[in-house]
PDB file of C-alpha atoms in Angstrom:
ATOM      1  CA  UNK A  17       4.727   3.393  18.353  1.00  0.00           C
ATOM      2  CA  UNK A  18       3.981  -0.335  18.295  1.00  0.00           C
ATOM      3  CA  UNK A  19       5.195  -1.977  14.755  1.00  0.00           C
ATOM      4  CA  UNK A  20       4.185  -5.475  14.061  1.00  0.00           C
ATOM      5  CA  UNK A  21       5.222  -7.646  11.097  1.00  0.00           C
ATOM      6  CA  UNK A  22       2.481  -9.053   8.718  1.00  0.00           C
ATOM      7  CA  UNK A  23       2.437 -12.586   6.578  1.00  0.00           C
ATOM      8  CA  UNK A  24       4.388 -10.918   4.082  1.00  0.00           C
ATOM      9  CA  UNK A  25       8.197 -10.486   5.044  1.00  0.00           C
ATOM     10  CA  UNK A  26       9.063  -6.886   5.492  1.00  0.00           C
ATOM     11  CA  UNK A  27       4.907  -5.958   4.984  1.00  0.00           C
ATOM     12  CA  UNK A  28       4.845  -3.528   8.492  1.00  0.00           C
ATOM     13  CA  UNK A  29       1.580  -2.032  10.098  1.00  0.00           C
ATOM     14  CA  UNK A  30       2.697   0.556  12.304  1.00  0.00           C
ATOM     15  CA  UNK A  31       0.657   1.937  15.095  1.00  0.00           C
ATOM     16  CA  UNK A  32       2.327   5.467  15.856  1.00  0.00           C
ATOM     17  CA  UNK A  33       1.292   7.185  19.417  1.00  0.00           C
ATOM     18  CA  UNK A  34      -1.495   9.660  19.220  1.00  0.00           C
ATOM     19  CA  UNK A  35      -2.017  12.103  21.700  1.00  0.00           C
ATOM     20  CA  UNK A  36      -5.183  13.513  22.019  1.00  0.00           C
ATOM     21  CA  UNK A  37      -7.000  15.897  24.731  1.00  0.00           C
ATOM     22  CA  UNK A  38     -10.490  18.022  24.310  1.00  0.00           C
ATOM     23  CA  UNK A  39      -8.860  19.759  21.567  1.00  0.00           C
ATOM     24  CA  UNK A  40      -7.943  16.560  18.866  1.00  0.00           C
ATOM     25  CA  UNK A  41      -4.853  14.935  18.544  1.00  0.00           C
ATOM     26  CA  UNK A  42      -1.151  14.893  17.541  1.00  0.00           C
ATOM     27  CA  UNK A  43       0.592  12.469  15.922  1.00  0.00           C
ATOM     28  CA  UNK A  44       4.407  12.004  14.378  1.00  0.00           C
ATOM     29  CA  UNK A  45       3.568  10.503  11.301  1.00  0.00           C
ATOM     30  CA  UNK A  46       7.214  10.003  10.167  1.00  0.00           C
ATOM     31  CA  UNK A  47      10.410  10.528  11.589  1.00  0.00           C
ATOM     32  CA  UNK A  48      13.214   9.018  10.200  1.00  0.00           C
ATOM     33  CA  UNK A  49      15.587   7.497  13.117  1.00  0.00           C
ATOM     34  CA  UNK A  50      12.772   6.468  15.138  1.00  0.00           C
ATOM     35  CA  UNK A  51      10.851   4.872  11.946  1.00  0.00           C
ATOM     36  CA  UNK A  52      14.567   3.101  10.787  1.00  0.00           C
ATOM     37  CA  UNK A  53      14.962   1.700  14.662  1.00  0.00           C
ATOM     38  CA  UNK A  54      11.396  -0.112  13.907  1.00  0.00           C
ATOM     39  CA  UNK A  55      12.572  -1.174  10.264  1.00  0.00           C
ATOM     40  CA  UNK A  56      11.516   1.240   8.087  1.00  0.00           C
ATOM     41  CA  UNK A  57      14.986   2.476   6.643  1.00  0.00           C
ATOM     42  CA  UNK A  58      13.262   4.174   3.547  1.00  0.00           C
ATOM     43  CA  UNK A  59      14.650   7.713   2.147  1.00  0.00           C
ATOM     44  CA  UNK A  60      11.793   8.842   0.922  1.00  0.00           C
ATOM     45  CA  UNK A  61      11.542  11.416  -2.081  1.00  0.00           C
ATOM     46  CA  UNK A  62       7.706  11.904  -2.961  1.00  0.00           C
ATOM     47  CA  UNK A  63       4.592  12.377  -1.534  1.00  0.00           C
ATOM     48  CA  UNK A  64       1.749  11.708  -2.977  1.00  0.00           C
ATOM     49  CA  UNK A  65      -2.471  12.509  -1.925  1.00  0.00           C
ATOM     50  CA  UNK A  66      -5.576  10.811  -3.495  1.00  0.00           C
ATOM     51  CA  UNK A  67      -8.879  11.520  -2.740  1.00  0.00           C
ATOM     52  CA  UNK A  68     -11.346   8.527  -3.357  1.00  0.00           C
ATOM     53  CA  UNK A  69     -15.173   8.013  -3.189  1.00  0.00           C
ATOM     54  CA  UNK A  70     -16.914   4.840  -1.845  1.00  0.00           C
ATOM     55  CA  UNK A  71     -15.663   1.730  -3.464  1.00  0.00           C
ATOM     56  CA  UNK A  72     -12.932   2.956  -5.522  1.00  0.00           C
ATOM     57  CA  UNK A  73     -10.407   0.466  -5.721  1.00  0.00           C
ATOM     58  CA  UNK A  74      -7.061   1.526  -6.928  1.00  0.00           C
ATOM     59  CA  UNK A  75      -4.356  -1.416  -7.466  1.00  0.00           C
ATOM     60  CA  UNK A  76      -2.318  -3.872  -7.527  1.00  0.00           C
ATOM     61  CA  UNK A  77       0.766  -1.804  -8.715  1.00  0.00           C
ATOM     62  CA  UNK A  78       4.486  -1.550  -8.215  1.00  0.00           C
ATOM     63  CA  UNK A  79       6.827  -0.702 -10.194  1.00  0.00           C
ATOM     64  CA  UNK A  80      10.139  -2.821 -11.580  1.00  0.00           C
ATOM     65  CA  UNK A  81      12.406  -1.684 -12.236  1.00  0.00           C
ATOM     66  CA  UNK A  82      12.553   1.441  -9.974  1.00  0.00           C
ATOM     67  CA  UNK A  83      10.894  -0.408  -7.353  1.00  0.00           C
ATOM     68  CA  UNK A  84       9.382   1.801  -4.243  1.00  0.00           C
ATOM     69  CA  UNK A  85       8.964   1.439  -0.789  1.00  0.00           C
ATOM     70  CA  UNK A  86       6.087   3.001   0.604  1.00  0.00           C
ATOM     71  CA  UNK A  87       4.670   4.534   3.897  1.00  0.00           C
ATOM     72  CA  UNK A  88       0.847   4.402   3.220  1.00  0.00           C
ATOM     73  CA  UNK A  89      -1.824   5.777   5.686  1.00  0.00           C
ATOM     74  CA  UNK A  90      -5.703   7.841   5.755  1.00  0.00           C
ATOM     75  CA  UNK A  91      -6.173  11.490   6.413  1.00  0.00           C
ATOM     76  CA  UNK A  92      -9.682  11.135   6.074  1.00  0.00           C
ATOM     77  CA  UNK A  93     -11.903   7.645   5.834  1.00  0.00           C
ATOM     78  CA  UNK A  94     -11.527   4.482   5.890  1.00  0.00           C
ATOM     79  CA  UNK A  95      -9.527   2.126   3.547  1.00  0.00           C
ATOM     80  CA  UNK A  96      -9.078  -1.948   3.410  1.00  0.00           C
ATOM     81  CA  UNK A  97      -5.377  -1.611   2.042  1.00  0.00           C
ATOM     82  CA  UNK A  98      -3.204  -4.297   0.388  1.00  0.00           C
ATOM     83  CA  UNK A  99       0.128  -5.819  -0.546  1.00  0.00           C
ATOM     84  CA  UNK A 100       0.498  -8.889  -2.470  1.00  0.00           C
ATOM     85  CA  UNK A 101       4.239 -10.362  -2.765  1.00  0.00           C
ATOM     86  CA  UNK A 102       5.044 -10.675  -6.166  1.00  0.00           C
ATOM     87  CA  UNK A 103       9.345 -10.994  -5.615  1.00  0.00           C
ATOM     88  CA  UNK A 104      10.429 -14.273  -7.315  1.00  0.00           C
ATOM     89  CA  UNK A 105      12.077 -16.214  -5.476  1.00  0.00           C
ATOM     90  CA  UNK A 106       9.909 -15.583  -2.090  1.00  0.00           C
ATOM     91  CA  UNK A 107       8.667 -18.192   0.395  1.00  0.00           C
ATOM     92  CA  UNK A 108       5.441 -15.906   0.457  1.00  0.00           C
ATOM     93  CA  UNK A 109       4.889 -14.986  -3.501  1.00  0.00           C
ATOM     94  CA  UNK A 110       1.399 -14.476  -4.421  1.00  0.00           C
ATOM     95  CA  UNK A 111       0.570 -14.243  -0.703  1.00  0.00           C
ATOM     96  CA  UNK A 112      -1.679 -11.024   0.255  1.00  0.00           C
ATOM     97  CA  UNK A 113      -1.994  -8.958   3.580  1.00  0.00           C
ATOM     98  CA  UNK A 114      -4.550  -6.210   4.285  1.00  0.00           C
ATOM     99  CA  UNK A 115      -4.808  -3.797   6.987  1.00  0.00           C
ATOM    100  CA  UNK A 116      -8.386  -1.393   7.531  1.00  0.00           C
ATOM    101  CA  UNK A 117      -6.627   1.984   7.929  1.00  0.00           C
ATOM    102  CA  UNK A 118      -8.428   4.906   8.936  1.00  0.00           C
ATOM    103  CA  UNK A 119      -8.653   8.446   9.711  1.00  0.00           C
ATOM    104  CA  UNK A 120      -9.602   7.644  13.850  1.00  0.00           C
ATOM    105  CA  UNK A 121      -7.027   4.196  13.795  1.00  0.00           C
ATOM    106  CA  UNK A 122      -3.815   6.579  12.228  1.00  0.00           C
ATOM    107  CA  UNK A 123      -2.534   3.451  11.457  1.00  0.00           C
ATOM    108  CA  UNK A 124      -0.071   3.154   8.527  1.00  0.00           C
ATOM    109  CA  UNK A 125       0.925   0.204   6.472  1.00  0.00           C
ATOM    110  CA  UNK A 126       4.934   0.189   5.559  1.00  0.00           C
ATOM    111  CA  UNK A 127       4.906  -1.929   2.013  1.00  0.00           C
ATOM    112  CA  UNK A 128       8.590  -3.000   0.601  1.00  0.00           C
ATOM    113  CA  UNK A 129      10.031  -2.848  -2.611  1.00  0.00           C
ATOM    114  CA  UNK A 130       8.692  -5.839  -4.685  1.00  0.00           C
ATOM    115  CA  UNK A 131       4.999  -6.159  -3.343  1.00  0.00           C
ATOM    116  CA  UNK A 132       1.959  -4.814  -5.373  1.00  0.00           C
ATOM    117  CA  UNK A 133      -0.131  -2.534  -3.649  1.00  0.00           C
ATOM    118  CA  UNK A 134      -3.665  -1.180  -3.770  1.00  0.00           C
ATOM    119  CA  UNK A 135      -6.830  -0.300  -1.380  1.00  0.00           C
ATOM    120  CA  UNK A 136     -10.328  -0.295  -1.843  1.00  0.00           C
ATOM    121  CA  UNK A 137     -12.174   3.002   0.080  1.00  0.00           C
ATOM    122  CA  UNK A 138     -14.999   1.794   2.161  1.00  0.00           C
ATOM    123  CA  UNK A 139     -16.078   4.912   3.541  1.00  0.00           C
ATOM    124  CA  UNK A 140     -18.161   7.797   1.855  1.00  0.00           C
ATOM    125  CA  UNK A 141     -14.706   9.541   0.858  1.00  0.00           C
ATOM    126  CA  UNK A 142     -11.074   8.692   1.746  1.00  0.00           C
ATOM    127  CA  UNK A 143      -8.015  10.886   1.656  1.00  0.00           C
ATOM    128  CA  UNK A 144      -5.057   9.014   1.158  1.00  0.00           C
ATOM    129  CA  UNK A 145      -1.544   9.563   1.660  1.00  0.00           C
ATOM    130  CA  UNK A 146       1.631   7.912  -0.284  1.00  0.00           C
ATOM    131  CA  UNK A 147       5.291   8.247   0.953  1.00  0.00           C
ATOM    132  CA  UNK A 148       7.066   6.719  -1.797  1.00  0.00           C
ATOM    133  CA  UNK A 149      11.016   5.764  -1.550  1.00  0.00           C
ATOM    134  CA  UNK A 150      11.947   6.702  -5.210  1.00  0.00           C
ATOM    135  CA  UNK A 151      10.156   8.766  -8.176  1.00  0.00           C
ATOM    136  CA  UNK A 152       7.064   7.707 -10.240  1.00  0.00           C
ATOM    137  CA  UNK A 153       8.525   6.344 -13.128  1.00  0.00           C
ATOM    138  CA  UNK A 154       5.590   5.320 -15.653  1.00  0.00           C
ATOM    139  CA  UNK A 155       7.964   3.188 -17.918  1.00  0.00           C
ATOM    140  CA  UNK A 156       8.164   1.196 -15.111  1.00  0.00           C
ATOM    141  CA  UNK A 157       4.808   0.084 -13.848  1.00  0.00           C
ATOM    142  CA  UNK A 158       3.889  -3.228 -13.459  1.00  0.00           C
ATOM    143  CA  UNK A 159       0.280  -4.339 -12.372  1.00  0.00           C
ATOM    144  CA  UNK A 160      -1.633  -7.169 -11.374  1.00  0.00           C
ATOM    145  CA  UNK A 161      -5.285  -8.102 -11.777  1.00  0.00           C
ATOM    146  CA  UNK A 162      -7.389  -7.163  -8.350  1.00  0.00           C
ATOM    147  CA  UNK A 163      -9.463  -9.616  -8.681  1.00  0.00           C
ATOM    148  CA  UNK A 164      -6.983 -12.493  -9.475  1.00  0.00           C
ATOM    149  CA  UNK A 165      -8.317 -15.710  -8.549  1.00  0.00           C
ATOM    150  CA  UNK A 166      -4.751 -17.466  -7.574  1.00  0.00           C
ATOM    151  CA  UNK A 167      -4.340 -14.541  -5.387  1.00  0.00           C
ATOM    152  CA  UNK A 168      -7.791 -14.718  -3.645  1.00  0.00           C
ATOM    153  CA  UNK A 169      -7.942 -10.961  -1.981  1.00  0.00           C
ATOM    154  CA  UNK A 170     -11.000 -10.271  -0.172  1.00  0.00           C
ATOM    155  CA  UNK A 171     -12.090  -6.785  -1.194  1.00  0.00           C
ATOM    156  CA  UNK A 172     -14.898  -5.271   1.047  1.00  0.00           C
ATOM    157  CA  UNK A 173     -18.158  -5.672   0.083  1.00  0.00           C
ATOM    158  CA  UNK A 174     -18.495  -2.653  -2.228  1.00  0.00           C
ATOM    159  CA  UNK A 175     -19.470  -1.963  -5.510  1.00  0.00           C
ATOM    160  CA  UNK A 176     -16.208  -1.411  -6.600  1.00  0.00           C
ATOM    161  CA  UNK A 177     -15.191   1.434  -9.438  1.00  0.00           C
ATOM    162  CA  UNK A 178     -11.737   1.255 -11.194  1.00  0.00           C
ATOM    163  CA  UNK A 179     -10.257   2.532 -14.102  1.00  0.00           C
ATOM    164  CA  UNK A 180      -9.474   1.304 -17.118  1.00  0.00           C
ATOM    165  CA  UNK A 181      -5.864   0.577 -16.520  1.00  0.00           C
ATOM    166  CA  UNK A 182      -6.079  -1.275 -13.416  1.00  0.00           C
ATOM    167  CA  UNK A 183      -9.025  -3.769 -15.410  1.00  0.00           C
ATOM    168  CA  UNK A 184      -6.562  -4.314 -17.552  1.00  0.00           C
ATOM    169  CA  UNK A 185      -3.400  -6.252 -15.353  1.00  0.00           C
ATOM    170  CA  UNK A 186      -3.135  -9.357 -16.391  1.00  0.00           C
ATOM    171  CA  UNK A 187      -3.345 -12.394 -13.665  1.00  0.00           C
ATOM    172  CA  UNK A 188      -0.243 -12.842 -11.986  1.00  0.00           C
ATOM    173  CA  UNK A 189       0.630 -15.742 -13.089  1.00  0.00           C
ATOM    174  CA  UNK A 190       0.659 -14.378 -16.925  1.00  0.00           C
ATOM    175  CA  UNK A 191       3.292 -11.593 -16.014  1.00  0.00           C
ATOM    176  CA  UNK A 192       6.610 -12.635 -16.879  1.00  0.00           C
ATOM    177  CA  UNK A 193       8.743 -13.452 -14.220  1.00  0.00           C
ATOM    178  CA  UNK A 194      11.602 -10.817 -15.782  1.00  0.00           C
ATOM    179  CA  UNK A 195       8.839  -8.134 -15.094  1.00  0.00           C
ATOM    180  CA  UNK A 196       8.228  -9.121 -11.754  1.00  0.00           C
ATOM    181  CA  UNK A 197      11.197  -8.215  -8.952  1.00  0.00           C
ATOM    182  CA  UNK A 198      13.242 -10.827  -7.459  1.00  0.00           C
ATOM    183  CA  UNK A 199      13.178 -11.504  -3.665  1.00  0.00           C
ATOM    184  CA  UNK A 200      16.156 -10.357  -1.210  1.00  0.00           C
ATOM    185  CA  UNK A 201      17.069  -8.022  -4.893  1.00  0.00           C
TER     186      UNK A 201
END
């Protein structure tokens, strides 16, 4: 398993070792001393499956308080996935990573407590699988804008689709900062 660190303290792509023949492959997907040794202490609790057509873009959510950790990777498809550090107090805030995860890469993204997360599907359909460190708690959520110009993502391009809800997050800099989580909290 090779883990390397993004521009986002504690934002992980992991690589795990697939081992494939005629057949397919196998893969650990998660395995909890071998994931902590590469920095990925999480306990996770829930587990979570969306299925997505072309250029649906769900994000950029967290939640604070009840802040999660998650473990984020494609059964099926391909994804351009994202974390944008929103933690007060960071040397990176409003800084954004992305990683193309896929069903044929395995490759999983690792995003900490107090960064906003979201992915845009840029195949036909994606499957695509959450390991979250505590409960969904919708009193909680906090979102910001995808397309948030002090931010500056750059979404595949796709016609994207998104609901309602996610239109709706404000800009980042017009959340207050005692929604947002604080850095090293």
């Amino acid at each position: 398993m090779k883990v390397t660190e993004l521009a986002v303290p504690g934002v992980l792509l992991v690589e795990p070792k697939a081992f494939g023949d005629p057949r397919g492959f196998f893969l650990e997907s998660w395995q909890r001393e071998r994931y902590a040794k590469a920095g990925i202490p999480a306990d996770f609790v829930q587990d979570n499956l969306s299925r997505s057509a072309r250029g649906v873009l769900r994000g950029m959510h967290l939640q604070n308080p009840f802040a999660q950790a998650k473990l984020v990777s494609v059964v099926y498809g391909s994804v351009l996935d994202v974390a944008i550090d929103v933690r007060v107090g960071s040397p990176t805030f409003g800084r954004w990573v992305s990683a193309e995860l896929t069903a044929e890469n395995h490759h999983q993204l690792f995003v900490p407590k107090g960064c906003a997360h979201g992915f845009c599907v840029i195949s036909e359909w994606a499957l695509f699988s959450y390991k979250c460190d505590d409960n969904y708690h919708p009193e909680a959520e906090v979102g910001v804008r995808y397309d948030d110009p002090d931010v500056g993502i750059e979404w595949p391009d796709v016609q994207a689709t998104l609901s309602e809800k996610d239109l709706r997050h404000p800009f980042l800099r017009d959340i207050p900062e005692s929604k947002l989580p604080r850095f090293g909290a």
